[in-house]
Coordinates of C-alpha atoms in Angstrom, one line a residue:
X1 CA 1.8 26.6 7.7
X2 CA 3.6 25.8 11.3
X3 CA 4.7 22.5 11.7
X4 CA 2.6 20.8 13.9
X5 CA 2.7 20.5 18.1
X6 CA 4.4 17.0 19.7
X7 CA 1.5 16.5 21.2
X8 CA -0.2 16.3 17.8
X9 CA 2.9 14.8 15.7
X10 CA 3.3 11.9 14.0
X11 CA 5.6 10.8 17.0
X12 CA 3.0 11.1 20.0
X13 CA 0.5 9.4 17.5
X14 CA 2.4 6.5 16.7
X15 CA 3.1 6.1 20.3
X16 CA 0.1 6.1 21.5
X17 CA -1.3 3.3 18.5
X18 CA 1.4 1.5 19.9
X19 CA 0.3 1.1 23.0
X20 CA -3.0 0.6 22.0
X21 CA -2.3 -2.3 20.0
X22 CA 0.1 -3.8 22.2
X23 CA -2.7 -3.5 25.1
X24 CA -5.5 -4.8 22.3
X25 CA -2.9 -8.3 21.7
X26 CA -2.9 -8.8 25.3
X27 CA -6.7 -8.6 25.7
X28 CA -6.5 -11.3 22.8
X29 CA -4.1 -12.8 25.0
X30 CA -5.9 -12.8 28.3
X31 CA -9.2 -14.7 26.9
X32 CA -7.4 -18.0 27.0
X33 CA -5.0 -17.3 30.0
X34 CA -7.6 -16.8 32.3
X35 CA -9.6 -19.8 30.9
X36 CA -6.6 -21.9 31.4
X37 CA -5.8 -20.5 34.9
X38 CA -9.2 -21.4 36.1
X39 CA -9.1 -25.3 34.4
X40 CA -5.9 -25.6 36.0
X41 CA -7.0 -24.1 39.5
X42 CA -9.5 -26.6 39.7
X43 CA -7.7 -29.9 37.8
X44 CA -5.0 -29.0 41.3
X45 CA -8.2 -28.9 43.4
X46 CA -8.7 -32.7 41.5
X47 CA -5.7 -34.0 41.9
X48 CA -5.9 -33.1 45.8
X49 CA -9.1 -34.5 46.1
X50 CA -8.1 -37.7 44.5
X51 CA -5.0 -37.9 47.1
X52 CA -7.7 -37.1 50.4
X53 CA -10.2 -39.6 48.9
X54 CA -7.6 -42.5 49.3
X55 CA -7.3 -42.2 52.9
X56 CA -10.2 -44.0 52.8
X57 CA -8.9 -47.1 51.1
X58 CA -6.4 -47.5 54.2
X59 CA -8.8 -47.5 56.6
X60 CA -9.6 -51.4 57.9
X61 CA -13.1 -51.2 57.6
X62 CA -13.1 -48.4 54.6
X63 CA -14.5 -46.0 57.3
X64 CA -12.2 -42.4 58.1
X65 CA -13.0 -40.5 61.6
X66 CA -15.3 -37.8 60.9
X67 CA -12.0 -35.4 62.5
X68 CA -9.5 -37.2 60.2
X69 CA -12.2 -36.3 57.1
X70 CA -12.4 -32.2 58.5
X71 CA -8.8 -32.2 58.3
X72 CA -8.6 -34.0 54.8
X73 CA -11.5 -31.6 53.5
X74 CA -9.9 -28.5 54.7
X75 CA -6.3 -28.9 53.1
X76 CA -8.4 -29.6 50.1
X77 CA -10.7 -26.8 50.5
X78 CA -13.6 -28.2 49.8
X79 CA -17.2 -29.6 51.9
X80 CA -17.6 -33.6 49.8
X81 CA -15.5 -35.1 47.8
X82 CA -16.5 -38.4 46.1
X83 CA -13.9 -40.8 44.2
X84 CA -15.0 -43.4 41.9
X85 CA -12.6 -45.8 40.9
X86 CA -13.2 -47.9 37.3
X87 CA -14.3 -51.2 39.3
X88 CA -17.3 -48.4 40.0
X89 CA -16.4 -48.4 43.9
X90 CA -16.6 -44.8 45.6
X91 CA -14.5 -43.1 48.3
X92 CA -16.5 -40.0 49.5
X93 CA -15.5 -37.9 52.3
X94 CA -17.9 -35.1 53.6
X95 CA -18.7 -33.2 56.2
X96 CA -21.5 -33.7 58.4
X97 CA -23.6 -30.8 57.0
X98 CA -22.6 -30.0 53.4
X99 CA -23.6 -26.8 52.2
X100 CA -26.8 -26.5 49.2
X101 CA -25.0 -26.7 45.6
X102 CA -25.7 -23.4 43.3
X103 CA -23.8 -24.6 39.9
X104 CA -22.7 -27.6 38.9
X105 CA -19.5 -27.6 36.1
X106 CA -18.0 -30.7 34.4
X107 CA -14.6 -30.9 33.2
X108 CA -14.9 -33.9 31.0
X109 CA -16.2 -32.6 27.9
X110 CA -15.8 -28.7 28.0
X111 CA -14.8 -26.9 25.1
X112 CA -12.1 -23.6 25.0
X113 CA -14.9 -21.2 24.6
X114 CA -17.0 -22.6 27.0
X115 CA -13.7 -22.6 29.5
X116 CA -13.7 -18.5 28.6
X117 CA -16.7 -17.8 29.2
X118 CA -17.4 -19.8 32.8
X119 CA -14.0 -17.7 33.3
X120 CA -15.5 -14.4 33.1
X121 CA -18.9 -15.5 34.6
X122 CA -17.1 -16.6 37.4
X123 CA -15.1 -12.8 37.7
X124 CA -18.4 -11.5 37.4
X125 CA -20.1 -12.8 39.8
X126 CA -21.0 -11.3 42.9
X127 CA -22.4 -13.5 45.3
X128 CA -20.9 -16.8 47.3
X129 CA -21.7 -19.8 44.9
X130 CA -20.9 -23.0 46.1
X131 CA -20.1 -25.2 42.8
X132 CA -20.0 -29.2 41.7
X133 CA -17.1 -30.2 40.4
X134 CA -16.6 -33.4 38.1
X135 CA -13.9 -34.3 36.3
X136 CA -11.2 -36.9 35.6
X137 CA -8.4 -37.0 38.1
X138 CA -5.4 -35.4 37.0
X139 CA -3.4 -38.2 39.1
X140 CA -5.1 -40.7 36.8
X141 CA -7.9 -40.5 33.9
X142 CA -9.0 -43.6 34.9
X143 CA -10.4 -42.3 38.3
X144 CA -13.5 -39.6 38.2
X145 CA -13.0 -37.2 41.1
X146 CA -16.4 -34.9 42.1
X147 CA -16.0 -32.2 44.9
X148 CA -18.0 -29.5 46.2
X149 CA -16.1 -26.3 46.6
X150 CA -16.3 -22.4 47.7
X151 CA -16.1 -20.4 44.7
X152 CA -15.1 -17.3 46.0
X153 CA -10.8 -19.0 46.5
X154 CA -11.0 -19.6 43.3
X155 CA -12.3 -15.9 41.9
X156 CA -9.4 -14.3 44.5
X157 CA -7.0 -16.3 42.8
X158 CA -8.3 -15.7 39.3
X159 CA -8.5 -12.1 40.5
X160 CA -5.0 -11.7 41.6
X161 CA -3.9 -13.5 38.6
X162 CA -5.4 -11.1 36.3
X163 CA -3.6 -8.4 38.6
X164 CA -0.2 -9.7 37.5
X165 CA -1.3 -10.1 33.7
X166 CA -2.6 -6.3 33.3
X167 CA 0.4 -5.4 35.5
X168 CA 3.1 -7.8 33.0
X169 CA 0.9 -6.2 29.8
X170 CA 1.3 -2.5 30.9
X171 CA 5.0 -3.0 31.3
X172 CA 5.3 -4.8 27.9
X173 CA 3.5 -2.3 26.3
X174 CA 5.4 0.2 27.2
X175 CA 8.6 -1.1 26.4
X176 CA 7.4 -2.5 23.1
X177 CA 5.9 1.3 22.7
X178 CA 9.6 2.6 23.5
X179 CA 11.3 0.6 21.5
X180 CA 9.2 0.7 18.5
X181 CA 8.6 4.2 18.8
X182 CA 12.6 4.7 18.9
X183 CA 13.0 2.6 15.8
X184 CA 10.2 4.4 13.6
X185 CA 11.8 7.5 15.0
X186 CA 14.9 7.0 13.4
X187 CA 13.5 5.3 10.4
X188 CA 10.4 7.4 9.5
X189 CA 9.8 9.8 11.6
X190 CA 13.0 12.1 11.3
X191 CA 13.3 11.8 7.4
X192 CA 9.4 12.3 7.4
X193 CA 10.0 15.3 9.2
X194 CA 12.6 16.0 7.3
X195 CA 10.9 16.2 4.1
X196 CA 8.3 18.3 5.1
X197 CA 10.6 20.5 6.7
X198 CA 12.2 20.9 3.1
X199 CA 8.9 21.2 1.4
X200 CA 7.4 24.0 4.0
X201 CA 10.9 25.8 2.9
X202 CA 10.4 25.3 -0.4
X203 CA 7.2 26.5 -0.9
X204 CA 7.9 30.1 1.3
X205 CA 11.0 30.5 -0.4
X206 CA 11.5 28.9 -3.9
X207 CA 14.1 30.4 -5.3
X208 CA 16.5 31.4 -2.0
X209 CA 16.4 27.9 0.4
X210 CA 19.5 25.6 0.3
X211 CA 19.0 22.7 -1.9
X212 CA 17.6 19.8 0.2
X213 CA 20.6 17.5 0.3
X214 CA 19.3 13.9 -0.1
X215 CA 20.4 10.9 1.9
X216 CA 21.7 7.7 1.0
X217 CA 19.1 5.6 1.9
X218 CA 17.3 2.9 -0.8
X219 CA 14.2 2.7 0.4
X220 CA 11.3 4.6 0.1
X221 CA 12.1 7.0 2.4
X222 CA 15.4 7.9 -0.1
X223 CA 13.0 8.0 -3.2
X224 CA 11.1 10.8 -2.1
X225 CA 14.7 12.8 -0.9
X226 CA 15.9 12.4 -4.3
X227 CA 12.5 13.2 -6.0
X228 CA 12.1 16.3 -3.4
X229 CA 15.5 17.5 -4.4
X230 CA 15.1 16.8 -8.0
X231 CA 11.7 18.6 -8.1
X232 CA 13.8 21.9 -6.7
X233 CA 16.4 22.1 -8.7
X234 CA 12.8 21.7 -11.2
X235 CA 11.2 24.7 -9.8
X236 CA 14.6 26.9 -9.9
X237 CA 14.6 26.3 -13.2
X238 CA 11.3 27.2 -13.5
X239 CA 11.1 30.4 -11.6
X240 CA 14.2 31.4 -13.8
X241 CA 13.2 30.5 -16.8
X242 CA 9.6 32.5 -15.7
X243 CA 11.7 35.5 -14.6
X244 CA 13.6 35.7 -18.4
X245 CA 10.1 34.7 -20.0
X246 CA 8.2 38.0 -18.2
X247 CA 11.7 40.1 -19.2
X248 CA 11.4 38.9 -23.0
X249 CA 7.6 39.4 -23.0
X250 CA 8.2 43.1 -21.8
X251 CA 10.1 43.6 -24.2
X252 CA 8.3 42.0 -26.6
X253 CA 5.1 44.2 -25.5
X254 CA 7.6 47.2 -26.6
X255 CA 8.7 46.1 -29.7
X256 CA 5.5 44.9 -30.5
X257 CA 3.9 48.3 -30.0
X258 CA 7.0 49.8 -32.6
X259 CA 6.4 47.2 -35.0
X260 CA 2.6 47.7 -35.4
X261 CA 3.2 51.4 -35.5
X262 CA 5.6 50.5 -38.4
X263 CA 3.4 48.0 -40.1
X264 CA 1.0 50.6 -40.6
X265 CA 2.6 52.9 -42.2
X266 CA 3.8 50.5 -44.4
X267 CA 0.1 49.3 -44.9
X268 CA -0.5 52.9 -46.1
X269 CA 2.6 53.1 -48.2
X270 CA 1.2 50.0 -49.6
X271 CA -2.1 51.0 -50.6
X272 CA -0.3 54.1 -52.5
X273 CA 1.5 51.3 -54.4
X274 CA -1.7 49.7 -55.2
X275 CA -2.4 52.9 -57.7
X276 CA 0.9 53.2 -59.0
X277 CA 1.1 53.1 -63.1
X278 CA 3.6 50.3 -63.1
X279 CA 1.7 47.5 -63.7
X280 CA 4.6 45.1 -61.7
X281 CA 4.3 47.0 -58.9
X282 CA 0.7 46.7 -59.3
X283 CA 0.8 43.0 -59.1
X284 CA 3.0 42.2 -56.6
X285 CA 1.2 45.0 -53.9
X286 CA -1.5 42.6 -53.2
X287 CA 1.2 40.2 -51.9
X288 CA 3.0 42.9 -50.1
X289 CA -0.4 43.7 -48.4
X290 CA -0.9 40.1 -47.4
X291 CA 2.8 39.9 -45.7
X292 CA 1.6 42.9 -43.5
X293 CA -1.9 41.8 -42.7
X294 CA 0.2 38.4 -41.3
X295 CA 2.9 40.3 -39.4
X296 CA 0.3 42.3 -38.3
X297 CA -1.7 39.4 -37.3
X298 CA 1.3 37.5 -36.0
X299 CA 1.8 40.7 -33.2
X300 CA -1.6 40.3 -32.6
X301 CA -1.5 36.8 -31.9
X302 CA 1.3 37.1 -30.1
X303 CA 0.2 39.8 -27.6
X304 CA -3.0 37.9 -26.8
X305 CA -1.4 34.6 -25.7
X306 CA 1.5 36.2 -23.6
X307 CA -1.1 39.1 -22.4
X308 CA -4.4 36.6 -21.4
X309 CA -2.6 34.2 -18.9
X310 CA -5.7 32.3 -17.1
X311 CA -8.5 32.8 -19.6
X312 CA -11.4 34.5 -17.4
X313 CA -14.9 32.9 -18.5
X314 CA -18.3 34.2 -18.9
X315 CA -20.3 31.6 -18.8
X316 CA -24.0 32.0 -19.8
X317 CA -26.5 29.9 -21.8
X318 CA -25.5 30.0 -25.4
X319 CA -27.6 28.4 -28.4
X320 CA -24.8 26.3 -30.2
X321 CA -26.2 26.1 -33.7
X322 CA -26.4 30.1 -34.3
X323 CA -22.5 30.3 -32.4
X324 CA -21.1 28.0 -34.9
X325 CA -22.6 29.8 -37.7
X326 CA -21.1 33.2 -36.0
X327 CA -17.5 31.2 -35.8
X328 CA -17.9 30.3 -39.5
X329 CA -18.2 33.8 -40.9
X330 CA -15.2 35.0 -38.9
X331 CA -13.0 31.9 -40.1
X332 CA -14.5 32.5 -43.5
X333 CA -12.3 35.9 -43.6
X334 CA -8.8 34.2 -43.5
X335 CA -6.3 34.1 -46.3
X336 CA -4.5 31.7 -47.6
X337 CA -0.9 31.4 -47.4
X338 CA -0.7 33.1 -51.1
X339 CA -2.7 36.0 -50.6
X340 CA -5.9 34.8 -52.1
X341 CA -9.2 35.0 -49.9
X342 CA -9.7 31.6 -49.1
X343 CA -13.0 30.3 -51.3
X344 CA -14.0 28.3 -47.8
X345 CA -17.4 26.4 -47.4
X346 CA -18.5 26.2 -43.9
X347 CA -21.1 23.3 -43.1
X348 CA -22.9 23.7 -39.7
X349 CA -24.7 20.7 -38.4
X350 CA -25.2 21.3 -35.0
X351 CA -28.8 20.6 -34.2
X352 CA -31.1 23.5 -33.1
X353 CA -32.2 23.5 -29.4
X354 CA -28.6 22.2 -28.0
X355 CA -27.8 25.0 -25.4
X356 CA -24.3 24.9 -23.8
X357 CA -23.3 26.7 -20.6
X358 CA -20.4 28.7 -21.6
X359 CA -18.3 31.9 -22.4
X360 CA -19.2 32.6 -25.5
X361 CA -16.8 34.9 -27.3
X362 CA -14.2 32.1 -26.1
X363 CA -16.1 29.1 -27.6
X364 CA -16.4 31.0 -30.6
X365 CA -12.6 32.3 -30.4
X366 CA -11.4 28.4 -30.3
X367 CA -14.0 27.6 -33.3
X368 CA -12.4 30.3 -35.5
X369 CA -8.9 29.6 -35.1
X370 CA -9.6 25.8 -36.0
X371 CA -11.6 27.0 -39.2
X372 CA -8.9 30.0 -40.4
X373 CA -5.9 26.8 -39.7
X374 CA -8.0 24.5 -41.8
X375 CA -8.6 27.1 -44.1
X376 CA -4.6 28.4 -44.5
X377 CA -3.8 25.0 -44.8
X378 CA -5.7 24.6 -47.8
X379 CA -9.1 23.0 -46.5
X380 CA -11.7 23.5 -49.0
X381 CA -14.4 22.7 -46.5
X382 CA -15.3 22.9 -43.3
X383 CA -17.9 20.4 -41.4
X384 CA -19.0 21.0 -38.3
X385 CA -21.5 18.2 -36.0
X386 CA -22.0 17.3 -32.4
X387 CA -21.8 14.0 -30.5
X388 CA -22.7 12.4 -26.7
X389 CA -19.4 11.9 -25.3
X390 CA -19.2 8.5 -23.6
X391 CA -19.5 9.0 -20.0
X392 CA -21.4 12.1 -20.2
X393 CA -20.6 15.6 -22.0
X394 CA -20.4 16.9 -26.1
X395 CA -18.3 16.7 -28.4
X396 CA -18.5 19.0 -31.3
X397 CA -16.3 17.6 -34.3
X398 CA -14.4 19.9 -36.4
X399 CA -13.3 18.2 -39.5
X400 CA -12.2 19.9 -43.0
X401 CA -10.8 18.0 -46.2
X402 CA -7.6 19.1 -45.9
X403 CA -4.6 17.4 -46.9
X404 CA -3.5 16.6 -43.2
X405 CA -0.9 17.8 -40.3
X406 CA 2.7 17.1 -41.6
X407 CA 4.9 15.2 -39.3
X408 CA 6.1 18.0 -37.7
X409 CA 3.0 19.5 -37.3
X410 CA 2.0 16.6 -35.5
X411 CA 4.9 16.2 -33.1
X412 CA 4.8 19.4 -31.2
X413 CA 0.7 19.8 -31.9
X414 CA -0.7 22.0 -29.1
X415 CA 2.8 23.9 -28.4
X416 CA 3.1 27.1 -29.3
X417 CA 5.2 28.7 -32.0
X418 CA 6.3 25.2 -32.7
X419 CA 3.1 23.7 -34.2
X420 CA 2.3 25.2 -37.1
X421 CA 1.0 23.6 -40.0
X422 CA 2.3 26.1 -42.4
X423 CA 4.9 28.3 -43.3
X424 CA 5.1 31.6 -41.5
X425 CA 2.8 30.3 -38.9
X426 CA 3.4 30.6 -35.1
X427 CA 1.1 27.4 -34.3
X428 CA -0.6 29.7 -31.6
X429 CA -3.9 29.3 -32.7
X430 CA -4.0 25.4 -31.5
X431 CA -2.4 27.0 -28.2
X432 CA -5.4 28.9 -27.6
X433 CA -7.7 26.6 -29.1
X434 CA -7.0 24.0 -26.3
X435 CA -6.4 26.8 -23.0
X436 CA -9.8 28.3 -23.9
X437 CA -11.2 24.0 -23.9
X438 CA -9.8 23.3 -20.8
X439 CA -10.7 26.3 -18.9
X440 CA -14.2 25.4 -19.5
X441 CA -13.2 22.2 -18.0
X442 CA -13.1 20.1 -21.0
X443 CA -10.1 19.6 -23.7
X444 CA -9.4 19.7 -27.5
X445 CA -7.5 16.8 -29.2
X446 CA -6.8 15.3 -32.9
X447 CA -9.0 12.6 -33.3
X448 CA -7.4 11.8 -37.0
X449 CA -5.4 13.2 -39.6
X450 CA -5.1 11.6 -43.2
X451 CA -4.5 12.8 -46.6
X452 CA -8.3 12.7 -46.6
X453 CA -8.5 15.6 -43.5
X454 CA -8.2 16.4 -40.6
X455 CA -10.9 16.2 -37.3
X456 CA -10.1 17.8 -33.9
X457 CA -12.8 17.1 -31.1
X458 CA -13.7 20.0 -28.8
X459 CA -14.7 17.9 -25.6
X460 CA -17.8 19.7 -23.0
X461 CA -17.7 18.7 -20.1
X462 CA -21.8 17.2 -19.0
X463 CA -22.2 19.9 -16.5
X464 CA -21.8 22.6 -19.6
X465 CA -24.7 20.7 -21.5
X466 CA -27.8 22.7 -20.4
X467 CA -30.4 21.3 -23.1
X468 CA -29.5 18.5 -25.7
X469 CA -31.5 18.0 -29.0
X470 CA -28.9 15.2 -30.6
X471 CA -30.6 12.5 -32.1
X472 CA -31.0 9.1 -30.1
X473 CA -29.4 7.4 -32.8
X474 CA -26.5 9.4 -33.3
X475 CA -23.7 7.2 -31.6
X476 CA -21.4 8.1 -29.1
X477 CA -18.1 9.3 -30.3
X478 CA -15.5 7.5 -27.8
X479 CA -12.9 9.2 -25.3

């Protein structure tokens, strides 16, 4: 898979988000700035106001020239303006035809979010309002100033104000994007890349790239360089351990071909001895026989595992109750470790009408090869029964009255030629037992093993339960 375009890389996204977010804070920001631009455009138009109104107290007989009042109203930009001092007297310039009132705000008692949103009213409107203002003088708290005022100034002024915000938040955002896309760069970006530079090489050549050389960082970024390079040096010994594995098994294959072509002449030799007159050879043949049914068995075993790789399923709907009785006759035929046919008593208690959605020959394959280990490990019996697995599924419960898994036994349980419960055993049939469980999606594990027996659970998965007939009562074995 091609590494992907710039305009599509981590690097182009993570610029962009940053300048998205950046622009995003200064929207947050903006809200209040504006608010507070307005407040203070008109507080100045206050203060102003409160300075023209005064005029009026140097008059000698309180009155100002109606030209004197133009003049004052004009550098204050407004049409009245009425000062009330707190002995309740009133200074009030106008001019001779003020203009109709359309909104009237007061300063006094206005909250922040009621500042906002007279802010953005105000940028959105779209018509000449002529607006009341009231509010304490900004000269002195004691004084109430009211003017009337164009409100068209005061959007211009909000307007170009807002100009030089988006202006200021553009150019931060872009140097914050810059810079914070430098630093991730360095810090994330590059080693990410890095990495999955190493891991595309990796997985199209395995076995011939470099080794990834880690850095020294600490941090997380370091981690995964040590873990990528650790997991290579994993798969080289992997693939080389594969490539000697495939070698042995041909060869294997070949010797195993000789050595069944030599077993059976040895099996026919061995029947001749069976008729000798010597009544020692006589008793020790049977014996002989039974060490070349196991070697014979033992190349069989050992073919199938090495020969089946992924188990290919047939699944179909299988009556459970008749396909444990079928397993039972076929573990019913093993020997025991001395040669004896094993006297083995096989209990099926499946109910009738459970139906399971599987391979058959498979299921039935992993149900023998618990029954003939229980049986060459000296199991007189056999018991066989089926359980709702919490959560959903079956479980079919294979317990015999064995005298239990030795230690060792126990330890590598499930690995092949290393799990055996017996002498001369391979401990394949465990191996199998469990590959042909979870290739039907479900598992195989000990549930106990005591000097009493031994019970292994065969876990279904619910999507391979096609009919159930276990008893309501029967109670739930747990995971």
């Amino acid at each position: 898979m091609p590494l992907p375009s710039v305009t599509r890389s981590l690097s182009a996204k993570l610029l962009v988000l940053t300048v998205l977010f950046v622009l995003l804070a200064e929207v947050l920001i903006y809200t209040p700035s504006i608010a507070r631009y307005r407040l203070t455009y008109l507080e100045e138009r206050l203060a102003a106001a409160h300075l023209a109104a005064l005029s009026v107290e140097a008059t000698p007989d309180m009155m100002v020239a109606m030209e004197l009042q133009n003049e004052l109203l004009a550098h204050v930009g407004a049409h009245a303006v009425e000062l009330i001092r707190p002995d309740s007297r009133v200074y009030m310039l106008s001019r001779s035809m003020p203009p109709t009132v359309d909104a009237v705000f007061d300063l006094r008692a206005t909250m922040a979010p009621r500042l906002a949103a007279d802010a953005f009213m105000a940028l959105a409107q779209r018509r000449d309002r002529v607006i009341r203002v009231i509010g304490p003088s900004p000269k002195d708290p004691a004084f109430q100033v009211e003017m009337v005022i164009d409100e068209r100034p005061m959007i211009r002024a909000m307007v170009d104000f807002s100009g030089r915000i988006l202006a200021l938040s553009v150019a931060i955002s872009l140097i914050a994007a810059v810079l914070v896309f430098v630093s991730l760069t360095r810090l994330l970006v590059r080693p990410m890349r890095r990495l999955t530079e190493g891991l595309v090489a990796i997985r199209r050549d395995p076995d011939g790239t470099p080794p990834f050389q880690p850095s020294n960082r600490t941090d997380e970024i370091g981690v995964a360089e040590r873990e990528l390079a650790d997991m290579q040096a994993t798969i080289r010994s992997a693939l080389r351990q594969r490539e000697r594995l495939a070698a042995l098994g041909t060869a294997v294959a070949k010797i195993n071909h000789d050595l069944r072509a030599i077993l059976s002449t040895a099996a026919l030799l061995s029947e001749r001895l069976a008729e000798s007159a010597d009544p020692e050879v006589r008793r020790v043949t049977p014996r002989l026989m039974a060490s070349i049914d196991r070697a014979v068995e033992l190349c069989g075993q050992t073919m199938t595992y090495t020969r089946d790789g992924l188990l290919p399923l047939a699944r179909a709907a299988v009556p459970l109750r008749p396909l444990v009785e079928e397993a039972g006759a076929g573990a019913l035929a093993a020997l025991r470790p001395d040669g004896e046919r094993a006297e083995l008593r096989w209990d099926n208690r499946v109910p009738e009408g459970l139906t399971v959605r599987a391979d058959a020959a498979q299921l039935s394959r992993a149900l023998v090869n618990l029954g003939r280990n229980a049986a060459q490990a000296g199991a007189g019996a056999v018991t066989v029964t089926a359980r709702e697995r919490a959560g959903g599924g079956l479980l079919l419960l294979v317990a015999d009255d064995g005298p239990g898994l030795p230690p060792r036994a126990r330890d590598n349980l499930f690995q092949p030629f290393a799990g055996s419960a017996r002498a001369g055993g391979v401990g394949l049939g465990l191996a199998i037992a469990r590959e042909v469980l979870r290739a039907h999606g479900g598992d195989l594990r000990l549930v106990e093993s005591t000097a009493a027996g031994t019970v292994f659970a065969l876990e279904l998965p619910a999507e391979a339960v096609t009919e159930t007939a276990i008893p309501a009562t029967a109670p739930p074995m747990p995971d």
